[in-house]
Coordinates of C-alpha atoms in Angstrom, one line a residue:
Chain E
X8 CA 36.5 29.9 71.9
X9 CA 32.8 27.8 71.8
X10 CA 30.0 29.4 72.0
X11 CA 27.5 29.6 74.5
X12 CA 24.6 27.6 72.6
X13 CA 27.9 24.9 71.7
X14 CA 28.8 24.5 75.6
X15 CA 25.1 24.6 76.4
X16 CA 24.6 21.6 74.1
X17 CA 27.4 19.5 75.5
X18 CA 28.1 17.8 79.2
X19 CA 28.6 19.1 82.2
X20 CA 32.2 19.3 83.4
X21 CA 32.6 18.0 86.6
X22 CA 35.6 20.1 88.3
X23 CA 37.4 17.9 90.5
X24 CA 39.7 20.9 90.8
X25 CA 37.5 23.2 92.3
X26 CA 35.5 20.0 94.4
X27 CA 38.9 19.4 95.5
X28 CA 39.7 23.0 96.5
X29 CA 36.7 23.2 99.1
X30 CA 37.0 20.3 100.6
X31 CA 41.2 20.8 101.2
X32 CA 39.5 24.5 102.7
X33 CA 37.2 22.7 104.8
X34 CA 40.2 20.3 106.1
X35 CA 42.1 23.1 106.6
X36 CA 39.4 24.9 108.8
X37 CA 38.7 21.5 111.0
X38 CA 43.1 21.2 111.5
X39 CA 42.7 24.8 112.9
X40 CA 39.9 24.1 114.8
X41 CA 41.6 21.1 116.5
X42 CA 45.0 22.3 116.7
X43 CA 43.3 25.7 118.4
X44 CA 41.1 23.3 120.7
X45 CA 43.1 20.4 121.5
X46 CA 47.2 21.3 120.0
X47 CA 47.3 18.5 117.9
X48 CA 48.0 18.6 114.3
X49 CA 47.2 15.8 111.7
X50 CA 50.3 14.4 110.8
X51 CA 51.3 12.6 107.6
X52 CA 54.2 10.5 106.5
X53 CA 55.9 7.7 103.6
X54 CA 58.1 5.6 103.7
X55 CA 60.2 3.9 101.3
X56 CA 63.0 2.5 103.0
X57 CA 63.8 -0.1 105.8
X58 CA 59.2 0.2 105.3
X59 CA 58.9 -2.5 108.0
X60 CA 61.0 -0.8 110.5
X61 CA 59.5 2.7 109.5
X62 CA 55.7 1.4 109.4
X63 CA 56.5 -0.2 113.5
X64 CA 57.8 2.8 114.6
X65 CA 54.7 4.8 112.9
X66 CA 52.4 2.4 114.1
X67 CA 53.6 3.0 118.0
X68 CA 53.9 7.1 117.4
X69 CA 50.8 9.1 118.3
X70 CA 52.0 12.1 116.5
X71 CA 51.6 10.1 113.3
X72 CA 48.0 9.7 112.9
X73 CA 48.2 8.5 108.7
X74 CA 50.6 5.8 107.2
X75 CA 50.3 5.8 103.2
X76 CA 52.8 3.1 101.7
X77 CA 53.1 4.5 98.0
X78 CA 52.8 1.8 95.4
X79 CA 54.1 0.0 93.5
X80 CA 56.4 -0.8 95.9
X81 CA 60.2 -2.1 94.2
X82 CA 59.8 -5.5 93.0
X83 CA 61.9 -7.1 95.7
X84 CA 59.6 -5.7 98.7
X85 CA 57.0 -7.8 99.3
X86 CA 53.7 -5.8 98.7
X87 CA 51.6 -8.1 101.0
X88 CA 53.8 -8.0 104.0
X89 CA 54.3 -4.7 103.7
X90 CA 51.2 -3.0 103.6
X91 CA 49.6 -6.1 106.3
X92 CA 52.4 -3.8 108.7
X93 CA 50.4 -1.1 108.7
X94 CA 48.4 -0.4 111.9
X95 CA 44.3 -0.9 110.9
X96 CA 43.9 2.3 112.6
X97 CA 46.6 4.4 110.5
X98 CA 46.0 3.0 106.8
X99 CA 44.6 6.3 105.4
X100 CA 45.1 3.9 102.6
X101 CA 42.4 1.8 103.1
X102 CA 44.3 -0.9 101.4
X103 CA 44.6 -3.1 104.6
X104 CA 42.2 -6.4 103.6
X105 CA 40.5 -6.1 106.7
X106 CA 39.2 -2.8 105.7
X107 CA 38.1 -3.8 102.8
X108 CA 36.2 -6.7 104.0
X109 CA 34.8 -3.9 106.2
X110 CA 33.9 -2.3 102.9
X111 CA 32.2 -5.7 101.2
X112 CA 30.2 -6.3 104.2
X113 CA 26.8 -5.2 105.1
X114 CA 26.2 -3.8 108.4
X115 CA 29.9 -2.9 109.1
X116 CA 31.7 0.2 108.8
X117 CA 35.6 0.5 107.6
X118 CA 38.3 2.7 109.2
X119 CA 38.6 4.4 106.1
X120 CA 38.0 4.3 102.9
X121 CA 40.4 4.2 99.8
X122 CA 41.5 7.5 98.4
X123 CA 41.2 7.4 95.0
X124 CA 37.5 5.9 95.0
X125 CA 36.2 8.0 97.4
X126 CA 37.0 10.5 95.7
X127 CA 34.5 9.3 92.2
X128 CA 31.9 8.9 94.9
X129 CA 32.3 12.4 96.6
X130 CA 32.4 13.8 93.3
X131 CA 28.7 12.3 92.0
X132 CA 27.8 13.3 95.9
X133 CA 28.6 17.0 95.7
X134 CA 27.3 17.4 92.3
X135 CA 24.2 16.3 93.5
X136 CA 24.0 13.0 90.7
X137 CA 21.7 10.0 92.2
X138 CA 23.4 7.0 93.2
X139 CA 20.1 4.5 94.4
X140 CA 18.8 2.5 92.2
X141 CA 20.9 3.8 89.0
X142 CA 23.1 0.9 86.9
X143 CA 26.2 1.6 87.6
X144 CA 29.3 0.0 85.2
X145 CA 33.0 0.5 86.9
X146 CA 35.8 -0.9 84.0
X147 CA 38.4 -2.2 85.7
X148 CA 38.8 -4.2 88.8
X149 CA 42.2 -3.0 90.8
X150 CA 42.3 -3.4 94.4
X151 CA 42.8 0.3 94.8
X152 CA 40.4 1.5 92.5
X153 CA 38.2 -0.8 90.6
X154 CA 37.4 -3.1 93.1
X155 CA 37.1 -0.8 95.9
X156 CA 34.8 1.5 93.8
X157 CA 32.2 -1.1 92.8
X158 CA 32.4 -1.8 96.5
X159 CA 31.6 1.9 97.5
X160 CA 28.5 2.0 94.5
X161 CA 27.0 -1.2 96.1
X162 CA 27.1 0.3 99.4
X163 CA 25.0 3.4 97.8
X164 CA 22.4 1.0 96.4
X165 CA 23.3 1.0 92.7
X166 CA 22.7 -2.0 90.2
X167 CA 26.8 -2.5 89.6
X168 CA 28.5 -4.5 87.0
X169 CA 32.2 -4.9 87.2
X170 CA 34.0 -5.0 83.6
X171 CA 37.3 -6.4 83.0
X172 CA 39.6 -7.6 80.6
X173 CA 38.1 -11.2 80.1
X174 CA 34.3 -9.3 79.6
X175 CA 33.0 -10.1 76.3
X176 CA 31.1 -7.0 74.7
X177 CA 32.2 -4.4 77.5
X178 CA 30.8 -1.8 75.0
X179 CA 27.4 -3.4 75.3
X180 CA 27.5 -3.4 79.1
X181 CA 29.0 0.0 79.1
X182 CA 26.1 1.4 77.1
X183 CA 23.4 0.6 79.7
X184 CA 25.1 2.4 82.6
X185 CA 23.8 5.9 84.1
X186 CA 27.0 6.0 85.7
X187 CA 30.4 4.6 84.5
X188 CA 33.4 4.7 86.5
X189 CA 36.8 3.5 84.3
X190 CA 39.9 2.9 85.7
X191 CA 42.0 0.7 83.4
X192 CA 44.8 2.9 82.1
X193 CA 44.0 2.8 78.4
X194 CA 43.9 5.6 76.2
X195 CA 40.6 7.0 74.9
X196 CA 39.2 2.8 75.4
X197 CA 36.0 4.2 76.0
X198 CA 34.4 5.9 72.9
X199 CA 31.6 8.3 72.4
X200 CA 29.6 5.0 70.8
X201 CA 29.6 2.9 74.2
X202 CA 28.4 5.8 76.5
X203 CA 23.8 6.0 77.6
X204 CA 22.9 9.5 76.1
X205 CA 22.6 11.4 79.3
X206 CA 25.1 9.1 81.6
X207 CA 27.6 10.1 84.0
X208 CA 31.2 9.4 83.7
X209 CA 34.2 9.4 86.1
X210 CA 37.5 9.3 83.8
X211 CA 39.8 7.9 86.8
X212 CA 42.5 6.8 84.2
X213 CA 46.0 9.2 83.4
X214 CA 47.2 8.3 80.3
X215 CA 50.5 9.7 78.4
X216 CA 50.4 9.8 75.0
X217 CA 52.9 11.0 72.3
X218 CA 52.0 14.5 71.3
X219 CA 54.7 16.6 69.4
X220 CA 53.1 19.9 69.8
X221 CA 52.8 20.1 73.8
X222 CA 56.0 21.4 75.3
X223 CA 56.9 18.3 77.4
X224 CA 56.3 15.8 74.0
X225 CA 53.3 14.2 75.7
X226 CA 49.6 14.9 77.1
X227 CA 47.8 13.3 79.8
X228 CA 44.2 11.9 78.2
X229 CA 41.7 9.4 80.6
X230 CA 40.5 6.1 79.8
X231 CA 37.9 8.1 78.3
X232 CA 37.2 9.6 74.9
X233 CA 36.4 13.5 76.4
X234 CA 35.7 14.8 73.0
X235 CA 33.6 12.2 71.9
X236 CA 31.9 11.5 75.6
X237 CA 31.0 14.7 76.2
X238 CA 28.3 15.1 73.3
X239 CA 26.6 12.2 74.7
X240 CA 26.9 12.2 78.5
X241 CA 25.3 14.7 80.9
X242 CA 28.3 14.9 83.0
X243 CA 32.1 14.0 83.1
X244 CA 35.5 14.2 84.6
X245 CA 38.2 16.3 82.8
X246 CA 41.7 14.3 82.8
X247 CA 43.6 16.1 84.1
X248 CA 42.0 18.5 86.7
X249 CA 39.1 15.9 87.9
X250 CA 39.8 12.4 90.2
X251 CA 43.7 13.5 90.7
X252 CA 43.0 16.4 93.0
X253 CA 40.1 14.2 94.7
X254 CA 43.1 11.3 95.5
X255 CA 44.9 14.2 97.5
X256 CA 41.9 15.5 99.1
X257 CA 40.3 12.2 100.1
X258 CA 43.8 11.2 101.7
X259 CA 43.8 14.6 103.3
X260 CA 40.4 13.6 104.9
X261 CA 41.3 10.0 106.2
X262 CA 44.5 12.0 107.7
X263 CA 42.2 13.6 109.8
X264 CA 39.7 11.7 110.3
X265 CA 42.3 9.4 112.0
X266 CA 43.8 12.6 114.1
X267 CA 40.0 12.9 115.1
X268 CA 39.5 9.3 116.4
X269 CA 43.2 9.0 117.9
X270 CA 42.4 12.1 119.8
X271 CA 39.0 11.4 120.5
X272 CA 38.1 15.0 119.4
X273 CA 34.8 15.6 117.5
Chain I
X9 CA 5.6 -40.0 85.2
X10 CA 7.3 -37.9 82.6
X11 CA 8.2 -39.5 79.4
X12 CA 11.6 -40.1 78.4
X13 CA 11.1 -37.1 75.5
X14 CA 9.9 -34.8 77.6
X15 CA 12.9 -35.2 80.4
X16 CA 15.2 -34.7 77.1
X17 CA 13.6 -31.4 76.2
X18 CA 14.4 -29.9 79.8
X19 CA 16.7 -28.6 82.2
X20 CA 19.6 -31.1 83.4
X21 CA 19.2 -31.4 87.3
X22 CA 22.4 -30.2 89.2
X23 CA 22.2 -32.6 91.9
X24 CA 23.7 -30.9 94.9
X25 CA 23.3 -34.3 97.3
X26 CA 24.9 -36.4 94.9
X27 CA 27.8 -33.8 94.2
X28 CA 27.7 -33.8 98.0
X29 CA 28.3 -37.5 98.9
X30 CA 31.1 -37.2 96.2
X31 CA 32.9 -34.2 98.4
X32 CA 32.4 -35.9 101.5
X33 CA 33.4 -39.6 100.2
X34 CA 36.5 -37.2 99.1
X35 CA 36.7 -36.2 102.4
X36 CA 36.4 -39.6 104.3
X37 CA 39.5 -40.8 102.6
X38 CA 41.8 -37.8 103.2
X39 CA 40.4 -38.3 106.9
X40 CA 41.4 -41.5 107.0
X41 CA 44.5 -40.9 105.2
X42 CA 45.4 -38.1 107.8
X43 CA 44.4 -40.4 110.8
X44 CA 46.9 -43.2 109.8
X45 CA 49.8 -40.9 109.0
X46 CA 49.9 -38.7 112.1
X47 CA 47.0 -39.7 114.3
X48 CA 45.0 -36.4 114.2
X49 CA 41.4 -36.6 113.1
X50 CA 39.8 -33.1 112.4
X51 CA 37.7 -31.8 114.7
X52 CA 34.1 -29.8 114.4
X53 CA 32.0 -27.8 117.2
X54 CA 29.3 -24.7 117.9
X55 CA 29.0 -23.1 120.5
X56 CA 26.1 -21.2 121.8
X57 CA 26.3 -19.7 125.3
X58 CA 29.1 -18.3 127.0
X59 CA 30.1 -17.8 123.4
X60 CA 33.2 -16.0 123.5
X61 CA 34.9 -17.5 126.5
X62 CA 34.0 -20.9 124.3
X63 CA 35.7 -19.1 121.2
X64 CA 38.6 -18.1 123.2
X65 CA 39.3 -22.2 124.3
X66 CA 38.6 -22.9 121.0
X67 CA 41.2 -20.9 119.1
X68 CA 43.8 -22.1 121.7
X69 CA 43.3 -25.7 121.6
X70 CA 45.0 -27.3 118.9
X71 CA 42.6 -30.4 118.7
X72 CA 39.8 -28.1 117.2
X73 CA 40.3 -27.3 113.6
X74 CA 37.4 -25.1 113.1
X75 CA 34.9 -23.3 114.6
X76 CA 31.4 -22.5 113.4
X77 CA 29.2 -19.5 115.1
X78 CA 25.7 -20.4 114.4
X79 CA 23.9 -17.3 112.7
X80 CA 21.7 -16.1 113.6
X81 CA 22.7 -15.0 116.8
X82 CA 20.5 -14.1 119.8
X83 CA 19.5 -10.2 119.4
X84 CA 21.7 -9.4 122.7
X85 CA 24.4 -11.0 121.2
X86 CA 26.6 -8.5 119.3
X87 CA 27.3 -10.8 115.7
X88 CA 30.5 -8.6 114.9
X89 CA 31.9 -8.7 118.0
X90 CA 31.8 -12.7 118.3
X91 CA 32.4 -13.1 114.7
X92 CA 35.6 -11.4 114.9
X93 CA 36.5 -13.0 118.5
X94 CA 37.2 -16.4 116.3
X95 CA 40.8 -16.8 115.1
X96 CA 41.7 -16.1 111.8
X97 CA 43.2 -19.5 111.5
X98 CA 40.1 -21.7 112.3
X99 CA 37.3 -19.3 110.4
X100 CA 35.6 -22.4 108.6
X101 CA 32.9 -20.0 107.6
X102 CA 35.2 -17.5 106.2
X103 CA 32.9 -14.8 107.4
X104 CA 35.6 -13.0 109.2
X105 CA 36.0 -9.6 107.4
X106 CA 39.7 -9.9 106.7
X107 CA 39.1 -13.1 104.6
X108 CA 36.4 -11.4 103.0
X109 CA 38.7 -8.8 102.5
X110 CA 41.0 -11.2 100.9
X111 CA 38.5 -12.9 98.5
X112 CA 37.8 -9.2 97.2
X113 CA 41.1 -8.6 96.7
X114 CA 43.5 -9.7 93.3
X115 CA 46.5 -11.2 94.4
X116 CA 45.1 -12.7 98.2
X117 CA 44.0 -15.5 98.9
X118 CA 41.6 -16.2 101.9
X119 CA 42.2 -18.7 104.8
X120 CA 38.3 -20.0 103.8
X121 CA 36.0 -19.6 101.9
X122 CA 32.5 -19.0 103.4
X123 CA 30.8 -22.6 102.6
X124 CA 27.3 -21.8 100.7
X125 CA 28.9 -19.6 98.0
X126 CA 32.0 -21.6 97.4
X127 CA 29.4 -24.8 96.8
X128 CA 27.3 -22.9 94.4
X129 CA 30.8 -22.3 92.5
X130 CA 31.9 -26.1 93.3
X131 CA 28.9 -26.9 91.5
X132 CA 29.5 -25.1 88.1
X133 CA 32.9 -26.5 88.5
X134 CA 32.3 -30.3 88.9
X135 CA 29.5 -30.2 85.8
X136 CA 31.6 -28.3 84.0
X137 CA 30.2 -24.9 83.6
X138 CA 32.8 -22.5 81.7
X139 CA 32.4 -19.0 84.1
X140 CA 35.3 -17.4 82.8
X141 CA 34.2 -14.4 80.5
X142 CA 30.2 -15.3 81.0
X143 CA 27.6 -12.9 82.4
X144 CA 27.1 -13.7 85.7
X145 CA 24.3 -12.1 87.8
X146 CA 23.8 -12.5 91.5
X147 CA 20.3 -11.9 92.7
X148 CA 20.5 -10.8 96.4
X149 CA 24.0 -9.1 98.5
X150 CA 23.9 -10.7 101.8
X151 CA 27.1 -10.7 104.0
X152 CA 26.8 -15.0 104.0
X153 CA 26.0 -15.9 100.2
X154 CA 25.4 -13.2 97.5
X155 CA 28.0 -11.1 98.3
X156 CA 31.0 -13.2 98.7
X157 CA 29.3 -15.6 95.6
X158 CA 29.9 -12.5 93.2
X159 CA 33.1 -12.5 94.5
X160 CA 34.0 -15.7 93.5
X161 CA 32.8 -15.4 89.9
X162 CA 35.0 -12.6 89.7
X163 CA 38.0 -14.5 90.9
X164 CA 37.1 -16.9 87.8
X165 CA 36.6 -13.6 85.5
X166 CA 32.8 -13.6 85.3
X167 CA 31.3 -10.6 84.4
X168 CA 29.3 -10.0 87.5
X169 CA 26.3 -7.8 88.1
X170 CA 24.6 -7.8 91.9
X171 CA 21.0 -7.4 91.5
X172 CA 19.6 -6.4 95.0
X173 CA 16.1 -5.0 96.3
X174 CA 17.0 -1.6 95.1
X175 CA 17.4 -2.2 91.6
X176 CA 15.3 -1.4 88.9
X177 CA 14.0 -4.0 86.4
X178 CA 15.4 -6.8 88.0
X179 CA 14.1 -9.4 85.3
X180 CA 15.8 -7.5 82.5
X181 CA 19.4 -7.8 84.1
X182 CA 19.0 -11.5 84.9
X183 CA 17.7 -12.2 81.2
X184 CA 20.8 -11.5 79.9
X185 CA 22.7 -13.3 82.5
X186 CA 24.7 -17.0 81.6
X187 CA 24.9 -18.1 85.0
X188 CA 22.4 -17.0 87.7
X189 CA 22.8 -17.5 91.2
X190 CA 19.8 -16.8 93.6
X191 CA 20.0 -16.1 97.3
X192 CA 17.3 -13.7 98.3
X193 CA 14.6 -16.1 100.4
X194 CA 11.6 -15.1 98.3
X195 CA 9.5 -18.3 97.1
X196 CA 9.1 -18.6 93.6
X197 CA 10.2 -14.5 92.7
X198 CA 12.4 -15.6 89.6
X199 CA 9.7 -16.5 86.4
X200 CA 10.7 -18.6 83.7
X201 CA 10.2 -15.3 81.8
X202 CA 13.4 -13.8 83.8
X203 CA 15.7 -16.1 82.5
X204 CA 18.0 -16.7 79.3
X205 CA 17.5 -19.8 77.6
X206 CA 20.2 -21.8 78.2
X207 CA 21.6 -20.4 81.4
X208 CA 22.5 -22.4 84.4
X209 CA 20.9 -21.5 87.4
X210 CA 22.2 -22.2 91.0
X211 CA 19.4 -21.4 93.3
X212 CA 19.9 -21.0 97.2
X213 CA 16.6 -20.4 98.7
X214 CA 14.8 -22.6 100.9
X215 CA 11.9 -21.1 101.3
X216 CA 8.9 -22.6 103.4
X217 CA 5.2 -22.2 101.5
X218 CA 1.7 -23.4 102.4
X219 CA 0.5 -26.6 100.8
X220 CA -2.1 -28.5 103.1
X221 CA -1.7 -31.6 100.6
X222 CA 1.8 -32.5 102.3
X223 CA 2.3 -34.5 105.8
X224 CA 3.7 -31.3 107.6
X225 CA 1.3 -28.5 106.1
X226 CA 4.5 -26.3 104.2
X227 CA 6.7 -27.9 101.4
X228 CA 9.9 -26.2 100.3
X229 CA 10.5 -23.9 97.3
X230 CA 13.6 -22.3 95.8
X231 CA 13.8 -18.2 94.7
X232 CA 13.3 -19.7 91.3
X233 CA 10.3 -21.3 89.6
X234 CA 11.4 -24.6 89.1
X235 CA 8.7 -25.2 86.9
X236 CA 9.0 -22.4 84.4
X237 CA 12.7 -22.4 84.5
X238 CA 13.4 -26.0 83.7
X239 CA 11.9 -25.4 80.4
X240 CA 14.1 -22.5 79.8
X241 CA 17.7 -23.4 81.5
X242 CA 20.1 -25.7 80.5
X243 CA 20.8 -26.6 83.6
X244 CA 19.1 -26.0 87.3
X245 CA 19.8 -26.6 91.1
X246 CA 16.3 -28.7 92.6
X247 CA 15.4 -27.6 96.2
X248 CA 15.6 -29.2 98.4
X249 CA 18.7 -31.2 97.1
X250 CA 21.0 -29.1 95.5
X251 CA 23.0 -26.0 97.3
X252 CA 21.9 -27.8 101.1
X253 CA 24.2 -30.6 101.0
X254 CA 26.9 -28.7 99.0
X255 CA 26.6 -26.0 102.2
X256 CA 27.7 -29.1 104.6
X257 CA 30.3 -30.5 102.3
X258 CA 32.0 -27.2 102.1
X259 CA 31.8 -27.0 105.9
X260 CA 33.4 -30.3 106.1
X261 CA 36.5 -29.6 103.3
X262 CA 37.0 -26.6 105.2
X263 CA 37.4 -28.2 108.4
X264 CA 39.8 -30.7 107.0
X265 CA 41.3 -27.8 105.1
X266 CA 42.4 -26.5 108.3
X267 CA 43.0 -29.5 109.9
X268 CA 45.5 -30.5 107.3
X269 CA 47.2 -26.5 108.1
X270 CA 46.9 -26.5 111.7
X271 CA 49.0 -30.3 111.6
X272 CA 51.6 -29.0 108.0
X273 CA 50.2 -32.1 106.4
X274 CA 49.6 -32.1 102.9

């Protein structure tokens, strides 16, 4: 077990867990309130089968007020088409293109927002970290997390600087952010060397890697180097236990957001 | 009159209006060629009053290709509502959010691409600027040029920072930068001082400024300090003359883009 003066010393652990846990509590106080006020429930679905069909029906139901399509879909479904189906004012998502130009633009507002980073941005938000005028670095540029979260840090004023595969010195670049936000899906990438003494990190990557001693023959480590990252950084995300429950949440909270506006109910 | 050493030692020019009579020279032919082989000639119009009733016509009448919403709009004009009111299919501008939505997103592509950015990047492109893998900044996020120009360089795997009025040390972030492209309207705000040696500079301002010694009492200036940065930058945009006529090229090859959709003719 560390002791006190060693944990003092080190970074703060951000508990998406427990950020996760209050906001599903305050969901789950707002679905009572509406389903007491008005008798209608928030109501989730997927599909993965005969999608088109399934998404058209959803579209036209007013019981469903969320459509997520879980990626990646099978390689002979065509992503594009698929996920186009989906009603603007049901993708939960926030995949649909038109949402995120929505989320690229100044001035407009989208339906929702994706799960995944809204989640890294409710995160630095509850835990009170200053998003204005910091640098910001997000490794990785994904529609449905990189792209969308360098989106979301512009919108909060940060200075942002998208890495990527073809970036030449990404530790350089890396080192200057206050706040990094990696999502690229390899192992430990980001080491204790590339991280600002006092930055914040959000570890959105779940990595397996071989490990003989844990039961199931592997553990789940984040794109970022925890044991190395947090003797430098001020704050970071635990993998697992940090973005993973914020996903869920997040999706929880476009599901009723949507109920809300379908409903009209504030 | 400069001597020949001294024109050596500096800058190269990126001449935007000679680029520009290229593009539309290009764009003569294909117009010619289109006319010949099925009679259709592309066609171009604003409108100003009765604006969406006009947009309506528009998007139904096959002989216009694409339509172009002067901004800015009149304050009791609602810009999002008659942005969006023009058709997908004939968004010249590209401003509509789902093609912006598009050009943020890996794997899209957008119907257009709004006209000023995509000429800064046709620029680069026809002097033969590498962007892949440089460090790219953009210095200002508007919905019509910085935004959807960082964007772009992403597309081409830049490594792209948005520097905007919030951020801190602006001139530090845009030293390191390769490629910098300007687009914030403020007369001379990027020094000689700001800027790498050897970077190429695209610079979109056109900014008015007070100088009683020419015929109509203003003479035009860029965001950057042509001056200073010539002797720095391997390569600069004059204004006027550079991004202008690239903005109107770009209009045109989207037009005939269309055109050439609208009619299946390749």
């Amino acid at each position: 077990m560390a002791s006190e003066a060693e944990v003092a010393a080190s970074a703060k652990i951000i508990d998406g867990k427990m950020v996760a846990k209050e906001i599903r509590d305050e969901i789950t106080t707002e679905v009572s309130r509406m389903k007491d006020a008005i008798g209608v429930v928030p109501g989730e679905d997927s599909a993965e089968t005969e999608v088109l069909k399934f998404i058209s029906d959803f579209n036209d139901d007013p019981a469903v007020h969320g459509i997520l399509v879980q990626l990646p879909l099978p390689k002979h479904m065509n992503e594009q088409n698929i996920l186009n189906a989906v009603s603007i004012e049901k993708d939960v998502d926030g995949f649909h293109p038109l949402n995120i130009g929505r989320l690229a633009m100044r001035g407009r507002e989208p339906s929702f927002v994706p799960c995944t980073p809204k989640g890294c941005i409710e995160l630095l938000h509850r835990y009170g970290f200053q998003i204005k005028g910091k640098k910001a670095v997000v490794i990785g540029r994904s529609n449905i997390v990189g792209m969308p979260a360098a989106l979301l840090l512009q919108r909060e004023d940060a200075t942002v600087t998208i890495v990527h595969s073809r970036t030449q010195n990404p530790e350089q670049i890396v080192k200057e952010a206050d706040i990094v936000i990696s999502a690229v899906g390899q192992p430990d990438m980001v080491r204790g060397t590339w991280l600002k003494p006092g930055a914040v990190v959000i570890d959105v990557g779940i990595n397996p890697v071989e490990d003989a001693t844990c039961p199931r023959g592997y553990r789940l480590v984040g794109d970022v180097c925890y044991e190395e990252a947090r003797k430098v950084v001020s704050a970071i995300t635990p993998v697992p236990g940090g973005v993973g429950p914020m996903t869920i949440a997040m999706l929880l909270s476009n599901t009723l957001s949507s109920a809300k506006r379908i409903h009209n109910f504030q």
